[in-house]
Amino acid sequence: MPQVIEGNLDARGMKFAIVVARFNAVVSDRLLEGALDALRRTNADLDSVDIVKVPGSWEIPLTVRALVSAGSHDAVIALGAVIRGGTPHFDYVAGQAASGIAQAGVDTGVPVAFGVLTADTMEQAIDRAGGKSGNKGFDAAMTAIEMASLLRKLGKAAR
Ligand code: INI
């Protein structure tokens, strides 16, 4: 019989860091609320969650890498909001955030969930940060929990 291995959504005994950009804080604060809600619902110990605030999404990859390299967390959740607003800056910031966050996880083996919203307008961003289209911070935290659980299982299976 094939063996199916997948993570679960039980965050007990796990330690998480959340990196959140202050830029567009009206959105990123809501993403943070969503992420904390997910951690609370899955029985994480909120007293052991580290929330690290950075100026903008550009600063997220460096900060995530410092955290995952230290190896003190089961998973890291990256939150930010990049809104197009008619400037090419959007593409640089969004692209750098996405690739830097992905690379940090792959390089270190620590799950890093991507909760950086990219949107054309503020309205669209708010819709995805607890408005009519759910909360991407909540979703990212759930993914972090599942991946942390999966990696624990894979670690056990390998031994
Ligand atoms: N940072 C964001 O998180 N979102 C944005 O939409 C944004 N825009 O549009 O400029 C943004 N810029 C700031 C950037 O992240 C850095 O903090 C800044 O360039 C200094 O390094």
Tab-separated table of C-alpha atoms and ligand atoms in Angstrom:
chain	number	residue	atom	x	y	z
A	1	MET	CA	0.000	0.000	0.000
A	2	PRO	CA	1.344	3.463	-0.781
A	3	GLN	CA	1.901	5.649	2.245
A	4	VAL	CA	0.389	9.133	2.199
A	5	ILE	CA	2.321	11.610	4.313
A	6	GLU	CA	0.827	15.018	5.028
A	7	GLY	CA	0.935	17.606	7.744
A	8	ASN	CA	-1.932	18.426	10.080
A	9	LEU	CA	-3.256	21.644	11.585
A	10	ASP	CA	-2.221	21.110	15.180
A	11	ALA	CA	0.187	23.877	16.208
A	12	ARG	CA	0.677	22.723	19.804
A	13	GLY	CA	4.312	22.776	20.875
A	14	MET	CA	5.451	24.695	17.809
A	15	LYS	CA	7.194	28.042	17.684
A	16	PHE	CA	6.390	30.570	14.962
A	17	ALA	CA	7.740	33.934	13.832
A	18	ILE	CA	5.672	36.401	11.851
A	19	VAL	CA	7.514	39.020	9.781
A	20	VAL	CA	5.172	41.870	8.914
A	21	ALA	CA	5.814	44.977	6.823
A	22	ARG	CA	4.519	48.301	8.173
A	23	PHE	CA	4.080	49.755	4.658
A	24	ASN	CA	0.324	49.804	3.869
A	25	ALA	CA	-0.271	48.984	7.531
A	26	VAL	CA	-4.029	49.317	7.104
A	27	VAL	CA	-3.761	46.072	5.139
A	28	SER	CA	-0.813	44.345	6.810
A	29	ASP	CA	-2.275	44.827	10.314
A	30	ARG	CA	-5.327	42.880	9.133
A	31	LEU	CA	-3.125	40.167	7.685
A	32	LEU	CA	-1.425	39.938	11.070
A	33	GLU	CA	-4.787	39.607	12.827
A	34	GLY	CA	-5.708	36.814	10.405
A	35	ALA	CA	-2.437	34.975	11.020
A	36	LEU	CA	-2.841	35.218	14.808
A	37	ASP	CA	-6.419	33.968	14.493
A	38	ALA	CA	-5.182	30.890	12.608
A	39	LEU	CA	-2.503	30.215	15.230
A	40	ARG	CA	-5.040	30.623	18.042
A	41	ARG	CA	-7.531	28.243	16.383
A	42	THR	CA	-4.870	25.562	15.958
A	43	ASN	CA	-3.805	25.762	19.623
A	44	ALA	CA	-0.466	27.488	19.140
A	45	ASP	CA	1.005	29.086	22.236
A	46	LEU	CA	0.607	32.787	21.349
A	47	ASP	CA	3.044	33.805	24.091
A	48	SER	CA	5.800	32.088	22.148
A	49	VAL	CA	5.024	33.773	18.801
A	50	ASP	CA	7.613	36.359	17.724
A	51	ILE	CA	6.214	39.246	15.673
A	52	VAL	CA	8.975	41.070	13.789
A	53	LYS	CA	8.035	44.391	12.161
A	54	VAL	CA	9.981	45.775	9.187
A	55	PRO	CA	9.538	49.000	7.163
A	56	GLY	CA	8.336	47.466	3.879
A	57	SER	CA	8.014	44.238	1.933
A	58	TRP	CA	11.460	44.802	0.409
A	59	GLU	CA	12.941	44.219	3.885
A	60	ILE	CA	11.071	40.936	4.440
A	61	PRO	CA	13.500	38.497	2.726
A	62	LEU	CA	16.562	39.644	4.681
A	63	THR	CA	14.650	39.428	7.937
A	64	VAL	CA	13.157	36.022	7.142
A	65	ARG	CA	16.620	34.724	6.279
A	66	ALA	CA	18.045	35.930	9.594
A	67	LEU	CA	15.246	34.127	11.433
A	68	VAL	CA	15.393	30.835	9.539
A	69	SER	CA	19.197	30.778	9.733
A	70	ALA	CA	18.980	31.068	13.516
A	71	GLY	CA	16.805	27.935	13.459
A	72	SER	CA	14.692	28.873	16.487
A	73	HIS	CA	11.280	28.554	14.813
A	74	ASP	CA	9.320	25.694	13.291
A	75	ALA	CA	8.050	28.035	10.564
A	76	VAL	CA	8.020	31.688	9.573
A	77	ILE	CA	5.039	33.598	8.181
A	78	ALA	CA	5.803	36.583	5.925
A	79	LEU	CA	3.148	39.284	5.647
A	80	GLY	CA	3.001	42.453	3.588
A	81	ALA	CA	0.947	44.383	1.060
A	82	VAL	CA	2.344	45.599	-2.237
A	83	ILE	CA	-0.112	47.805	-4.111
A	84	ARG	CA	0.532	48.759	-7.723
A	85	GLY	CA	-0.556	52.411	-7.648
A	86	GLY	CA	0.838	53.105	-11.128
A	87	THR	CA	4.555	52.898	-10.238
A	88	PRO	CA	7.188	50.451	-11.539
A	89	HIS	CA	8.397	50.232	-7.910
A	90	PHE	CA	5.607	47.689	-7.475
A	91	ASP	CA	7.295	45.102	-9.683
A	92	TYR	CA	10.678	45.468	-7.990
A	93	VAL	CA	9.277	45.234	-4.476
A	94	ALA	CA	6.830	42.397	-5.220
A	95	GLY	CA	9.400	40.408	-7.214
A	96	GLN	CA	12.152	40.762	-4.647
A	97	ALA	CA	9.823	39.851	-1.797
A	98	ALA	CA	8.522	36.724	-3.537
A	99	SER	CA	11.857	35.329	-4.688
A	100	GLY	CA	13.755	36.220	-1.514
A	101	ILE	CA	11.133	34.641	0.736
A	102	ALA	CA	11.008	31.451	-1.337
A	103	GLN	CA	14.804	31.180	-1.434
A	104	ALA	CA	15.191	31.575	2.330
A	105	GLY	CA	12.926	28.584	2.953
A	106	VAL	CA	14.453	26.386	0.288
A	107	ASP	CA	18.012	27.172	1.399
A	108	THR	CA	17.434	26.429	5.076
A	109	GLY	CA	14.688	23.779	5.117
A	110	VAL	CA	12.493	25.885	7.387
A	111	PRO	CA	8.975	26.440	6.003
A	112	VAL	CA	8.293	30.065	5.115
A	113	ALA	CA	4.699	30.900	4.203
A	114	PHE	CA	4.092	33.631	1.662
A	115	GLY	CA	1.466	36.084	2.867
A	116	VAL	CA	2.529	39.108	0.868
A	117	LEU	CA	-0.479	40.452	-0.987
A	118	THR	CA	-0.048	41.971	-4.409
A	119	ALA	CA	-2.987	44.028	-5.594
A	120	ASP	CA	-3.813	46.698	-8.139
A	121	THR	CA	-5.786	48.830	-5.687
A	122	MET	CA	-6.143	49.376	-1.947
A	123	GLU	CA	-9.738	48.156	-2.184
A	124	GLN	CA	-8.626	44.862	-3.713
A	125	ALA	CA	-5.979	44.461	-1.006
A	126	ILE	CA	-8.492	45.052	1.792
A	127	ASP	CA	-10.862	42.508	0.220
A	128	ARG	CA	-8.112	39.881	0.605
A	129	ALA	CA	-7.129	40.969	4.113
A	130	GLY	CA	-10.297	40.060	5.985
A	131	GLY	CA	-12.796	41.518	3.502
A	132	LYS	CA	-15.003	39.660	1.060
A	133	SER	CA	-12.198	37.495	-0.334
A	134	GLY	CA	-10.958	35.983	2.929
A	135	ASN	CA	-7.729	36.768	4.727
A	136	LYS	CA	-4.414	35.888	3.110
A	137	GLY	CA	-2.677	36.208	6.484
A	138	PHE	CA	-4.929	33.487	7.903
A	139	ASP	CA	-4.249	31.265	4.879
A	140	ALA	CA	-0.493	31.801	5.104
A	141	ALA	CA	-0.445	30.889	8.797
A	142	MET	CA	-2.452	27.708	8.134
A	143	THR	CA	0.049	26.756	5.462
A	144	ALA	CA	2.948	27.410	7.838
A	145	ILE	CA	1.375	25.148	10.470
A	146	GLU	CA	0.717	22.334	7.995
A	147	MET	CA	4.226	22.553	6.541
A	148	ALA	CA	5.874	22.620	9.975
A	149	SER	CA	3.897	19.500	10.869
A	150	LEU	CA	4.807	17.833	7.573
A	151	LEU	CA	8.515	18.543	7.965
A	152	ARG	CA	8.440	17.097	11.477
A	153	LYS	CA	6.901	13.916	10.072
A	154	LEU	CA	9.366	13.735	7.205
A	155	GLY	CA	12.209	14.240	9.667
A	156	LYS	CA	10.916	11.327	11.735
A	157	ALA	CA	10.416	9.147	8.653
A	158	ALA	CA	14.014	9.721	7.580
A	159	ARG	CA	15.528	8.604	10.896
B	1	INI	N1	6.569	48.417	0.390
B	1	INI	C1	5.467	47.622	0.561
B	1	INI	O1	5.442	46.779	1.455
B	1	INI	N2	4.397	47.793	-0.249
B	1	INI	C2	4.367	48.701	-1.279
B	1	INI	O2	3.327	48.792	-1.986
B	1	INI	C3	5.513	49.518	-1.481
B	1	INI	N3	5.532	50.505	-2.556
B	1	INI	O3	4.580	50.559	-3.337
B	1	INI	O4	6.467	51.254	-2.668
B	1	INI	C4	6.621	49.345	-0.601
B	1	INI	N4	7.749	50.102	-0.724
B	1	INI	C5	8.729	50.232	0.295
B	1	INI	C6	9.792	49.152	0.207
B	1	INI	O5	9.253	47.921	0.660
B	1	INI	C7	11.012	49.470	1.077
B	1	INI	O6	10.636	49.583	2.416
B	1	INI	C8	11.726	50.773	0.657
B	1	INI	O7	12.013	50.745	-0.732
B	1	INI	C9	13.048	50.956	1.437
B	1	INI	O8	13.941	49.856	1.227
